[in-house]
Coordinates of C-alpha atoms and ligand atoms in Angstrom, one line a residue:
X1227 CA 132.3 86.0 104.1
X1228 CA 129.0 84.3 105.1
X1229 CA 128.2 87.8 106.8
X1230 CA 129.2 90.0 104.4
X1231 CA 127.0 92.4 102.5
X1232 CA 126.1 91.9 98.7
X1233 CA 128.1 94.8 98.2
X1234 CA 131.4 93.5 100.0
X1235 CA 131.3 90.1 98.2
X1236 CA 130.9 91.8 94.8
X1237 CA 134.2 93.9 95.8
X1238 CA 136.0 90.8 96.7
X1239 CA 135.0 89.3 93.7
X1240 CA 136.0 92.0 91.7
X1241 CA 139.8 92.3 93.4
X1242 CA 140.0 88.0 92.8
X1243 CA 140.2 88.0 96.7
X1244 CA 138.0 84.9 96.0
X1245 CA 136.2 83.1 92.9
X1246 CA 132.4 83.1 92.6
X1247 CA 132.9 78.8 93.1
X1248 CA 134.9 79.3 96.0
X1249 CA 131.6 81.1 97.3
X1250 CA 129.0 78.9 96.1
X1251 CA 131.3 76.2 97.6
X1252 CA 131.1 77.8 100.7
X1253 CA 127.4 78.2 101.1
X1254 CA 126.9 74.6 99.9
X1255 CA 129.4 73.0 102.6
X1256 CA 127.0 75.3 105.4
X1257 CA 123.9 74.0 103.6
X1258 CA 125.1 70.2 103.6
X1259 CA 125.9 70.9 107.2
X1260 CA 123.0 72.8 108.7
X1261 CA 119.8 72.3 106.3
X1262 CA 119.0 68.4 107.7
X1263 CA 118.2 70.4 111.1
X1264 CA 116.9 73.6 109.5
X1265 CA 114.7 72.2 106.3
X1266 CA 115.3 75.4 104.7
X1267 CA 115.9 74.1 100.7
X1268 CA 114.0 71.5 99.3
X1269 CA 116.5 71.0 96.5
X1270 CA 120.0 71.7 96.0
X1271 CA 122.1 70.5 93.1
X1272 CA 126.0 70.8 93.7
X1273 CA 126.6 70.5 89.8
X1274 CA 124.0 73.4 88.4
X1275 CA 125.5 75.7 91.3
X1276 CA 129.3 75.1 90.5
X1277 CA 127.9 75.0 86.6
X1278 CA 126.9 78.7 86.9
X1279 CA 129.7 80.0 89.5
X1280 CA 132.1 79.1 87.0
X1281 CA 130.2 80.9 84.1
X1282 CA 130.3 84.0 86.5
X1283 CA 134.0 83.6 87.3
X1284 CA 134.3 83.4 83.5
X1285 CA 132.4 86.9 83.1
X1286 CA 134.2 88.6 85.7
X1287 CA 137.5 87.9 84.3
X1288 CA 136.6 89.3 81.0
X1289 CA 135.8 92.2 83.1
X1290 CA 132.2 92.0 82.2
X1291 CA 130.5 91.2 85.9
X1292 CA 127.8 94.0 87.1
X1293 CA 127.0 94.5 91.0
X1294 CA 125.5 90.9 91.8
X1295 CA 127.7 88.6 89.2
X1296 CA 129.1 85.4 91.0
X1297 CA 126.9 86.4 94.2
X1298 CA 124.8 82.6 95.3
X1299 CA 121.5 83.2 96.4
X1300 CA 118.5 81.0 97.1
X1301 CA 115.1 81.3 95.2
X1302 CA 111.5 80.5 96.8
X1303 CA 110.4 77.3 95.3
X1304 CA 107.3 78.9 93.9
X1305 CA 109.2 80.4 90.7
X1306 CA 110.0 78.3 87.7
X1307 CA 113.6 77.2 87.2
X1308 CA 114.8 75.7 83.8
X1309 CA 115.7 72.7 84.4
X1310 CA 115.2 72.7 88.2
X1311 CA 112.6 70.6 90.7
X1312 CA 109.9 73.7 91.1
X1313 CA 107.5 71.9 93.8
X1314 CA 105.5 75.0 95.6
X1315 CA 106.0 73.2 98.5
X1316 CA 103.2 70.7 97.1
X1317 CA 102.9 66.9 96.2
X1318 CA 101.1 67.9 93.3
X1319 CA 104.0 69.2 92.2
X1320 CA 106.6 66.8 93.5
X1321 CA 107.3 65.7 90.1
X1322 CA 107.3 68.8 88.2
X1323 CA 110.8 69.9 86.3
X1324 CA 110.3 73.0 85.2
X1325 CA 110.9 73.2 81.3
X1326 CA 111.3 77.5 81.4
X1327 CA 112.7 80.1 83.4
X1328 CA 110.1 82.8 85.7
X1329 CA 111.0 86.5 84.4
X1330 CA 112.2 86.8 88.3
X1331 CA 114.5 83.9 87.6
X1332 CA 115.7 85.5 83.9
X1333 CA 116.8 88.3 85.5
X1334 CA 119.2 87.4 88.3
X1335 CA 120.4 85.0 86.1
X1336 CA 121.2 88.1 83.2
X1337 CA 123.0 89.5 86.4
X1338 CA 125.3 86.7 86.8
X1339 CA 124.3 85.7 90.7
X1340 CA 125.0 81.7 91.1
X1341 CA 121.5 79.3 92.3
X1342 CA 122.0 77.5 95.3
X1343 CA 118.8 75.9 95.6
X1344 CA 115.2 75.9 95.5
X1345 CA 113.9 77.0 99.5
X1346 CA 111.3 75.3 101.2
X1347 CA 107.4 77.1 101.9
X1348 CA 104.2 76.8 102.8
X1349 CA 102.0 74.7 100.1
X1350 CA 101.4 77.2 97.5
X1351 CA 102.3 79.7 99.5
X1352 CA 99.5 79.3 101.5
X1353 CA 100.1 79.7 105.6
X1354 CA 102.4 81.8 108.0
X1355 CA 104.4 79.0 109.6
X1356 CA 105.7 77.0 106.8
X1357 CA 104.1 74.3 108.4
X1358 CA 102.2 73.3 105.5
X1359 CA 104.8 72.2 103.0
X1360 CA 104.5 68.8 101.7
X1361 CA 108.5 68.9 102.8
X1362 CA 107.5 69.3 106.4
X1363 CA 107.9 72.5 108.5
X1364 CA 110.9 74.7 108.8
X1365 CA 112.9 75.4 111.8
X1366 CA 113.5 79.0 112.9
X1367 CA 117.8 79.4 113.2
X1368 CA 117.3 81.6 116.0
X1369 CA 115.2 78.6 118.1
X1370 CA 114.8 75.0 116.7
X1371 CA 111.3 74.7 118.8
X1372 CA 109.9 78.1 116.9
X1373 CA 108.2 78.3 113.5
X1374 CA 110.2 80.3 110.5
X1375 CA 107.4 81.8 109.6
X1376 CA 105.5 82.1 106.2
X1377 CA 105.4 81.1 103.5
X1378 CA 108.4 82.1 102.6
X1379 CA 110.0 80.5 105.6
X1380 CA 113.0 78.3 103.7
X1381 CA 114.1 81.3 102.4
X1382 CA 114.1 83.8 105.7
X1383 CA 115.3 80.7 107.5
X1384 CA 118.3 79.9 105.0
X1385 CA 119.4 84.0 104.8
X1386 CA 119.0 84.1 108.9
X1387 CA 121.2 80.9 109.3
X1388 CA 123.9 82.5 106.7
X1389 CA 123.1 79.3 103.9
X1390 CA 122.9 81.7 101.2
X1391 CA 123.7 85.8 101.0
X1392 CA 119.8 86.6 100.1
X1393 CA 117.2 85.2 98.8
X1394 CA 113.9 85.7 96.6
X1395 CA 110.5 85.8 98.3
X1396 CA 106.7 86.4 98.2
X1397 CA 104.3 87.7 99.3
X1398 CA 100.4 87.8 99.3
X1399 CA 99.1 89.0 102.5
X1400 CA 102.8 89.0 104.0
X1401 CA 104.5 86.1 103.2
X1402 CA 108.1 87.9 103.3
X1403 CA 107.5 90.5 106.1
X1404 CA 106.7 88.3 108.5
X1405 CA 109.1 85.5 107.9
X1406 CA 112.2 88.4 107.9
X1407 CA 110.4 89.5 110.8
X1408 CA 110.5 85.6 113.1
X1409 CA 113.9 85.4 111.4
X1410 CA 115.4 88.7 111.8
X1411 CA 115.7 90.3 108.2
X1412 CA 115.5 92.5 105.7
X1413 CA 112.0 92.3 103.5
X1414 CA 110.8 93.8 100.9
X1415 CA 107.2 93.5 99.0
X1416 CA 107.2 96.1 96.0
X1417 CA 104.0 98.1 94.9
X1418 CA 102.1 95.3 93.2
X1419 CA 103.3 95.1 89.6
X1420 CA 106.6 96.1 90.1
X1421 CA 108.0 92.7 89.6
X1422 CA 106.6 90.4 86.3
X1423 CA 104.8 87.4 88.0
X1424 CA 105.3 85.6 84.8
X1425 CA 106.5 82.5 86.0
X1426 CA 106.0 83.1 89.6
X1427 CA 103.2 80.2 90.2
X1428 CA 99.7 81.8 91.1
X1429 CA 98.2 81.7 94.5
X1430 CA 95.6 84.8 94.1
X1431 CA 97.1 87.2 91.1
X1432 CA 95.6 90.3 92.3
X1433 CA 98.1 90.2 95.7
X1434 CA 101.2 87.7 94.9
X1435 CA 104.1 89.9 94.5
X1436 CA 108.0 89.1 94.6
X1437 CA 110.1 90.7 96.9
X1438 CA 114.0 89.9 98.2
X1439 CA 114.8 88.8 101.4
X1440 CA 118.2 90.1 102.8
X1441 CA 120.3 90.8 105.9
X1442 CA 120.4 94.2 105.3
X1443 CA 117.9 97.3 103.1
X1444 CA 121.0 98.1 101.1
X1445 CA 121.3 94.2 99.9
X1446 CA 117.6 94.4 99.6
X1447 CA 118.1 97.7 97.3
X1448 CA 120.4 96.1 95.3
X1449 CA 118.0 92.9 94.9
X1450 CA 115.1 94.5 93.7
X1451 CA 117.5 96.5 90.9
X1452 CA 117.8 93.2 89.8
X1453 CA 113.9 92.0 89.8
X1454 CA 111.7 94.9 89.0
X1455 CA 110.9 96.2 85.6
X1456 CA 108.3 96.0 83.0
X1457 CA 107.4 92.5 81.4
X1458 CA 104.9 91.9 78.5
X1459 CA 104.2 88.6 79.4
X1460 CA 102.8 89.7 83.0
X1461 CA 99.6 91.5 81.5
X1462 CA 99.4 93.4 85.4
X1463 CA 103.3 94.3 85.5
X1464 CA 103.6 98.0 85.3
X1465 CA 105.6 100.1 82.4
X1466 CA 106.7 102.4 84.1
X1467 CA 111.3 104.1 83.7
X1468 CA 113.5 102.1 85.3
X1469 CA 114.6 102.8 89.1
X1470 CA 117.7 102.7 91.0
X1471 CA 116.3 102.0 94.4
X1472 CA 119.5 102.5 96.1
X1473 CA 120.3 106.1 94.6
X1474 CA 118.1 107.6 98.1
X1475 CA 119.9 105.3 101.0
X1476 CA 122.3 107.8 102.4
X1477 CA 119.6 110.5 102.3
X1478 CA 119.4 112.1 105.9
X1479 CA 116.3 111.7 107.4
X1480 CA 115.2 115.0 108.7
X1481 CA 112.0 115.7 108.1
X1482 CA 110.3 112.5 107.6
X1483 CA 107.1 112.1 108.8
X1484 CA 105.8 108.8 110.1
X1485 CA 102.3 107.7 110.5
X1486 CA 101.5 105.6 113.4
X1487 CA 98.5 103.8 112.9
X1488 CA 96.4 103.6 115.8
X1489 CA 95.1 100.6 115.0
X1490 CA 98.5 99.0 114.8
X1491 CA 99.5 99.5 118.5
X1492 CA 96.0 98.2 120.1
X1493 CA 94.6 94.9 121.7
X1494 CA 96.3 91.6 120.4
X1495 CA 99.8 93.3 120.0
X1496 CA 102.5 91.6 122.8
X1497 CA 104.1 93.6 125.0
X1498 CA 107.2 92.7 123.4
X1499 CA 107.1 93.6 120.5
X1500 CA 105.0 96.9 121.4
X1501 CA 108.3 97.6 123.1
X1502 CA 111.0 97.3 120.7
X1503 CA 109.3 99.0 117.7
X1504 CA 108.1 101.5 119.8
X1505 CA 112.1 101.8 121.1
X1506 CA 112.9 101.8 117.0
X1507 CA 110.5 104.6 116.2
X1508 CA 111.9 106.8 118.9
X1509 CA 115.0 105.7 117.4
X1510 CA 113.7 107.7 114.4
X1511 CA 112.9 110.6 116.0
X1512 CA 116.9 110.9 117.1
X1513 CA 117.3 110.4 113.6
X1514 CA 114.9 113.1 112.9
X1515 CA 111.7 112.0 111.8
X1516 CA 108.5 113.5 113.2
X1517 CA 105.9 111.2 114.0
X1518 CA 101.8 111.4 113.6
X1519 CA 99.5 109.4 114.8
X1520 CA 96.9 108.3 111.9
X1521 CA 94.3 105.9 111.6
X1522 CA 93.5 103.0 109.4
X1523 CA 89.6 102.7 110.3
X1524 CA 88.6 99.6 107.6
X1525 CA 92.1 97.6 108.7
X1526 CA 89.7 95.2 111.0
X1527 CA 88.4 94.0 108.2
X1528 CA 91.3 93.2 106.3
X1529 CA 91.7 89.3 107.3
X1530 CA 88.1 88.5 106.8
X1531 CA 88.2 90.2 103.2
X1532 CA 91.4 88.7 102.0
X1533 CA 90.3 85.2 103.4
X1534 CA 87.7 85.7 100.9
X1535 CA 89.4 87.4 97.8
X1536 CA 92.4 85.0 98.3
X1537 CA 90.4 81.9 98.0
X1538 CA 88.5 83.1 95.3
X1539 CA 91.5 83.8 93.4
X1540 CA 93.2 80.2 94.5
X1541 CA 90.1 78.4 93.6
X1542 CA 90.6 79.8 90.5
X1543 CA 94.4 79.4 90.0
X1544 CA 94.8 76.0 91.4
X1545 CA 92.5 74.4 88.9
X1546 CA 95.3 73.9 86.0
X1547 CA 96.2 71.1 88.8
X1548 CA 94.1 68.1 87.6
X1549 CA 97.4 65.2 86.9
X1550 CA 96.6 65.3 82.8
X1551 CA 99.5 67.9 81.3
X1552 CA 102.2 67.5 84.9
X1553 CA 102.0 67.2 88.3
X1554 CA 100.6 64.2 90.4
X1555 CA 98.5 62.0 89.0
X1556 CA 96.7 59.0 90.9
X1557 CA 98.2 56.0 90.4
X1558 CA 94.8 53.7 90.3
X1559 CA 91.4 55.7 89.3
X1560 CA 88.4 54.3 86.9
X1561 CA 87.4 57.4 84.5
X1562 CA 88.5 60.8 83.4
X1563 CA 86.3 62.3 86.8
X1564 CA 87.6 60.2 88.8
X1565 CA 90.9 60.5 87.9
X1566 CA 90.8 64.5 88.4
X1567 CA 89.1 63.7 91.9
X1568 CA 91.9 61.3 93.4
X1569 CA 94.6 63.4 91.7
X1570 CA 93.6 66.4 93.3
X1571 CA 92.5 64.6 96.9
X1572 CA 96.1 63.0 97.0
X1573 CA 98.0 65.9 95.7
X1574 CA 96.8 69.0 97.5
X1575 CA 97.2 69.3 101.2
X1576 CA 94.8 70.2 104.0
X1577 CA 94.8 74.0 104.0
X1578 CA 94.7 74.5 100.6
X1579 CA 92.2 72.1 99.9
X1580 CA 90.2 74.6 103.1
X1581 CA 91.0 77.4 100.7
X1582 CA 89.6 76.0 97.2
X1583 CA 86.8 74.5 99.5
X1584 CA 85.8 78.5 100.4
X1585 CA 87.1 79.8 97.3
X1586 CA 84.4 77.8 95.0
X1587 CA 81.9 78.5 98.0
X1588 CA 82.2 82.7 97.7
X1589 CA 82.2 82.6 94.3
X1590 CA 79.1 80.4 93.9
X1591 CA 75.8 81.7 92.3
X1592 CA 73.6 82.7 95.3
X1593 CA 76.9 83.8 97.6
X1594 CA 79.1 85.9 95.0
X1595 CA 77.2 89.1 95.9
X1596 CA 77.0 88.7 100.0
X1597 CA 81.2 87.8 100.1
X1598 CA 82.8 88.0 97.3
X1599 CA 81.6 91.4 95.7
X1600 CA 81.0 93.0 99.9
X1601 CA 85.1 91.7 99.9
X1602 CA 85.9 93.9 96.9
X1603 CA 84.3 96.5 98.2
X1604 CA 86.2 96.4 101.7
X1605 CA 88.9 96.5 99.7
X1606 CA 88.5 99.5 97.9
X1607 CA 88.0 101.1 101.4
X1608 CA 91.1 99.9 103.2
X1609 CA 93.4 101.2 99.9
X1610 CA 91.5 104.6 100.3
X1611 CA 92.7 104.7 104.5
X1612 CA 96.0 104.7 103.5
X1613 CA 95.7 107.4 100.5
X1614 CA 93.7 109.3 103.3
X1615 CA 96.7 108.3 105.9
X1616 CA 99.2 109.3 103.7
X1617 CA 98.4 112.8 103.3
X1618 CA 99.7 113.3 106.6
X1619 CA 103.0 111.1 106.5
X1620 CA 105.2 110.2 104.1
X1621 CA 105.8 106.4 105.5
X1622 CA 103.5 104.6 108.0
X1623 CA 105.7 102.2 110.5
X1624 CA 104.6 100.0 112.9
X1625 CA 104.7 96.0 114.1
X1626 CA 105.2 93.8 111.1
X1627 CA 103.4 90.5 113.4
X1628 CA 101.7 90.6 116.9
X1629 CA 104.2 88.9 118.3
X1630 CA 107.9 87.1 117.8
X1631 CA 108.0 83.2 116.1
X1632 CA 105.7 81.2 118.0
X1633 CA 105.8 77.3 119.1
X1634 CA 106.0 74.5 115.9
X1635 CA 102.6 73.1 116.4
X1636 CA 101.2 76.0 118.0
X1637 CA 98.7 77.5 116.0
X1638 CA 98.4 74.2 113.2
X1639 CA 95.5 73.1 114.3
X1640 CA 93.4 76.7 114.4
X1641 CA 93.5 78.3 110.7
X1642 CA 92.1 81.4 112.6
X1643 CA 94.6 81.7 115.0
X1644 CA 97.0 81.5 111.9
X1645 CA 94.9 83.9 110.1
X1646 CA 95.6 86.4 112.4
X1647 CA 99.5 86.5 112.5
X1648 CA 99.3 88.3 109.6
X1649 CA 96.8 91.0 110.6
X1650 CA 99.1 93.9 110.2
X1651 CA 100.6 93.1 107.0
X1652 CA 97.5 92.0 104.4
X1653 CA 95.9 95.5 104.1
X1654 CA 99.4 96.4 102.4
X1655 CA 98.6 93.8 100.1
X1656 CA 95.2 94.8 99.7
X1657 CA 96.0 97.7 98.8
X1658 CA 98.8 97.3 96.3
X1659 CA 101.2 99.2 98.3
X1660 CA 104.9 98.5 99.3
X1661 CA 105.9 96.9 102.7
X1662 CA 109.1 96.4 104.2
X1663 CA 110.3 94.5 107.5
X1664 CA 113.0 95.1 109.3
X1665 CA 114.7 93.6 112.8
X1666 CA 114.7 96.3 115.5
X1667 CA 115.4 94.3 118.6
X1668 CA 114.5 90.9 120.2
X1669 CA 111.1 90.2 122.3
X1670 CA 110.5 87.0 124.8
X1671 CA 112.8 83.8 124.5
X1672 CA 115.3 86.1 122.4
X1673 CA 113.1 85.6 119.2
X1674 CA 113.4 88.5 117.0
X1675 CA 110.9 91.4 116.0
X1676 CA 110.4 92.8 112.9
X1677 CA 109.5 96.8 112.1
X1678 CA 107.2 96.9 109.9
X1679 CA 107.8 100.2 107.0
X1680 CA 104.6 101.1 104.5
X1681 CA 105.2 103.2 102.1
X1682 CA 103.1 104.9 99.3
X1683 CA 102.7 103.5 95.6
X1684 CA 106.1 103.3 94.5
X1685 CA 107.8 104.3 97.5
X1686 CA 110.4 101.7 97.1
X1687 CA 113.1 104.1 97.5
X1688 CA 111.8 106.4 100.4
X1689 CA 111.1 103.1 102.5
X1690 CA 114.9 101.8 101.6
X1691 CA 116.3 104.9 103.0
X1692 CA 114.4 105.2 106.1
X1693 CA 115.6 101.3 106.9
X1694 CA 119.2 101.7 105.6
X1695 CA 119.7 105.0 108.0
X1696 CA 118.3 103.0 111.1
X1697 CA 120.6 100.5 110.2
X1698 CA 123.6 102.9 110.1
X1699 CA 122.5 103.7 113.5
X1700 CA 121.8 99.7 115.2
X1701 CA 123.3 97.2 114.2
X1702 CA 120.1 94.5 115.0
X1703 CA 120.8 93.6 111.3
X1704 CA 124.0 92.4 112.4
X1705 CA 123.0 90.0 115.0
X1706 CA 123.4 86.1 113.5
X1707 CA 122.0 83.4 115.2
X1708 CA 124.8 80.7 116.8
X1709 CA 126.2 78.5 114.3
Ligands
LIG2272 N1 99.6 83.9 105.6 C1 98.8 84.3 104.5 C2 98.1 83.2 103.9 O1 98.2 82.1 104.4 C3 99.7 85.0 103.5 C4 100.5 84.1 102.6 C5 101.3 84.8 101.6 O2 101.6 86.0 101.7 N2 101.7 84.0 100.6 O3 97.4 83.3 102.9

C-alpha cells in the first residue's frame, strides 16, 4: 500500500479492502519509525489524523467519498492548519497554533484526504537544502549524508521515504522542483495564481505558488484538482473555469515539440545529470516528440534579479513578525523598540535575517531605482524569452538542478553557491509560468535527477501528459529508496 498510486488506494478504499484509519495508521507506524533519522515532519498528531480518517471512513460508507477521500497526505508547514502547530520552519513561529484553515488546506480537507502532519522546510521557505529550518536539516531517503533539498525538503523527503502518499509543496524560485528532483518525484508549480495563497504564509507574493508533490504526474494530476481554483480572498488568484488536469494524460504524444534551451545544457551543468535528461529527451523522441533547440538569452540574469525581487518582497512580508499579536517574543527587553529588536534578533534565523538585511537595502531611497526597479525590468525580459521560446515549442524540458543532492554542509556556508542550485528553475517563477520535475534516472553516488518540464501559461495539462506518457514508458518513478 505505501507504494500505491492515489488512484489505487482510492479503489481499495472504495471496495472496503481497507479503512481510511487503517491507512493513516499505516503511514503513522512508518513515520514513528523512520522520521527521528529522516526529520521529515515537524509535527504529527496521532489523535487529529485518526480524528479525520474516521470522518472519511464515515463518508465513504454513506457512499459519499470523491477521488482523494480517506487518502493521508502531509502538508508543507508554511500553510495554516486550524488547530495545528504552523511553524514555517521558524522560531518566530515556534509557538504559533494556527486559529484558521489556508484555502489550500480547506480544500483537501472538502475532499476528504486524512493530515498526517505538518513537514519540515527551509525557514520561511527560504534556502534549497532545508538546512535552514529552525528544526534542523533534513536527510535525503535516498543517502542519509545528502541534503533533501529545498525548501520544501520535509515534504519530498517524507513522499520519497513512502511516510505519506503525497504531499503539498511550494515554490518561489523552485522550492518543489528541485526537492522532487534530489528526492526522485513528481512536482508540480502551477501558473502563478492558479492556487489561492490565502493562508499560505508569504515569503515574496509575486512568486510563492503551491504545488503537490507526488510519486507519480497522474497523483500529481489528481492533487492539483483538489488545490487550484479561484478564491476571493487571494486578490492575485485567477477566475478563470475549472480544469480537470487529468482529462489529457493518456494523450499520445506525437507531435510535441520540445524546446531545448540552450542555455540549459551549458557550463555548470554535471555530466550526470546532462546524461540522463539528455537519455529522457531522446526517450521522447521514441515517444514521438520533435525536439528544437531555443534560447532563453536574459536566463543569466535570473538569480541576481530574483535575489533582489525576493528580498524586497520578504522584507516586506516578514515585517507582521514583531512578538506583539503571536509568534516569539523576547523574554527580557526594556521598551516597545527594543522589544521588536530582540524579538526579531532571537526569532529569525541567519539567512533570512541576510534576506530582510538586502531586501530593506534595494528598496531604500537612493538604491530603489539602480536594483530594484533594473530587477523588474529583467524580469519583464526573461517572461518575454519564453513567449518568444514558445512560439517554436509547445513545452521546453531540460535539467531541473545542476546536479544530484549534494553533501549536508556543503554549500551552508556560501549563500551564492546555494543561490545557484536553483538556476534553472527561478526564471519559471519569474515568469509566472508552470514547472514540473520529474525523475528520469540516477547520476553519481546513485542520487536521483530530476527532468525538468516548462510549460506555457496554463499548460498544466499539456505538461501532465508529456510526464505521465514517459512514465508509462520508465518506470524511474517506481524506484523507492531501501527501507
Ligand atoms: N532556493 C530559493 C530561495 O532560497 C527558492 C526557495 C523557494 O522556492 N521557496 O529563495
Amino acid at each position: 500500500m505505501i507504494n500505491a498510486s492515489l488512484k489505487e488506494l482510492a479503489a481499495a478504499l472504495a471496495a472496503k479492502q481497507l479503512s481510511s484509519v487503517e491507512l493513516a495508521t499505516l503511514f503513522l507506524e512508518r513515520i514513528a519509525r523512520l522520521n527521528p533519522a529522516l526529520n521529515a515532519f515537524i509535527t504529527v498528531d496521532t489523535e487529529k489524523t485518526l480524528t479525520m480518517a474516521r470522518a472519511a471512513d464515515a463518508r465513504l460508507a454513506r457512499g459519499e467519498g470523491g477521488p482523494l477521500t480517506g487518502i493521508p497526505i502531509a502538508h508543507k508547514d508554511i500553510f495554516c492548519a486550524e488547530g495545528w502547530l504552523t511553524t514555517c520552519g521558524s522560531k518566530m513561529l515556534s509557538n504559533f497554533i494556527s486559529p484558521y484553515d489556508a484555502t489550500v488546506i480547506e480544500r483537501f480537507k472538502a475532499a476528504g484526504t486524512v493530515t498526517l502532519g505538518k513537514t519540515n522546510m527551509d525557514e520561511f521557505a527560504m534556502g534549497s537544502s532545508n538546512e535552514t529550518s529552525f528544526y534542523g536539516p533534513v536527510k535525503n531517503p535516498w543517502d542519509g549524508a545528502a541534503v533533501s533539498g529545498g525548501s520544501s525538503g520535509g515534504s519530498a523527503a517524507a513522499v520519497s521515504a513512502r511516510l505519506t502518499s503525497a504531499a503539498t509543496g511550494t515554490d518561489t524560485g523552485g522550492s518543489i522542483r528541485q526537492p522532487a528532483a534530489l528526492c526522485g518525484l513528481t512536482g508540480l508549480k502551477p501558473t502563478y495564481g492558479v492556487v489561492s495563497r490565502y493562508g499560505m504564509i508569504a515569503f515574496a507574493s509575486s512568486l510563492d505558488q503551491a504545488g503537490p508533490m507526488a510519486k507519480s504526474a497522474e497523483d500529481c494530476a489528481l492533487m492539483l484538482n483538489a488545490m487550484a481554483g479561484f478564491d476571493a480572498r487571494d486578490s492575485t488568484s485567477l477566475e478563470r473555469p475549472a480544469e480537470d488536469y487529468a482529462r489529457d494524460l493518456d494523450k499520445p504524444l506525437a507531435g510535441l515539440k520540445i524546446g531545448l534551451p540552450q542555455e540549459f545544457f551549458a557550463e555548470g551543468l554535471s555530466a550526470d545529470v546532462a546524461q540522463a535528461v539528455e537519455a529522457a529527451i531522446a526517450a521522447y523522441r521514441t515517444l514521438g516528440a520533435t525536439t528544437v533547440d531555443i534560447s532563453l538569452p536574459n536566463m543569466k540574469l535570473s538569480v541576481p534579479a530574483y535575489y533582489v525581487i525576493a528580498p524586497a518582497e520578504a522584507s516586506s512580508n516578514l515585517s507582521r513578525f514583531d512578538g506583539v499579536r503571536y509568534g516569539w517574543r523576547a523574554p527580557h527587553y526594556g521598551d516597545l523598540a527594543d522589544m521588536y529588536c530582540k524579538s526579531r534578533a532571537q526569532g529569525f534565523g541567519a539567512e533570512v535575517k541576510r534576506r530582510i538585511l538586502i531586501g530593506t537595502y534595494v528598496l531604500s531611497h537612493g538604491y530603489y531605482d539602480a536594483y530594484y526597479l533594473q530587477a523588474q525590468r529583467i524580469r519583464r525580459l526573461i517572461a518575454r524569452d519564453f513567449v518568444e521560446a514558445f512560439k517554436s515549442c509547445d513545452l521546453i524540458m531540460g535539467p531541473t538542478s545542476p546536479s544530484v543532492a549534494f553533501d549536508l554542509g556543503d554549500k551552508a556556508g556560501d549563500p551564492v553557491q546555494m543561490y545557484l542550485s536553483d538556476i534553472y528553475t527561478i526564471a519559471v517563477n519569474l515568469a509566472g509560468l508552470p514547472g514540473m520535475s520529474i525523475p528520469c534516472g540516477f547520476g553519481l553516488q546513485g542520487r536521483p535527477v530530476g527532468l525538468q518540464i516548462i510549460g506555457d501559461y496554463f499548460g498544466e495539462a499539456r505538461m501532465l501528459n508529456a510526464a505521465h506518457r514517459y512514465q508509462l514508458a520508465s518506470d524511474w518513478h517506481r524506484r523507492a529508496p531501501a527501507q
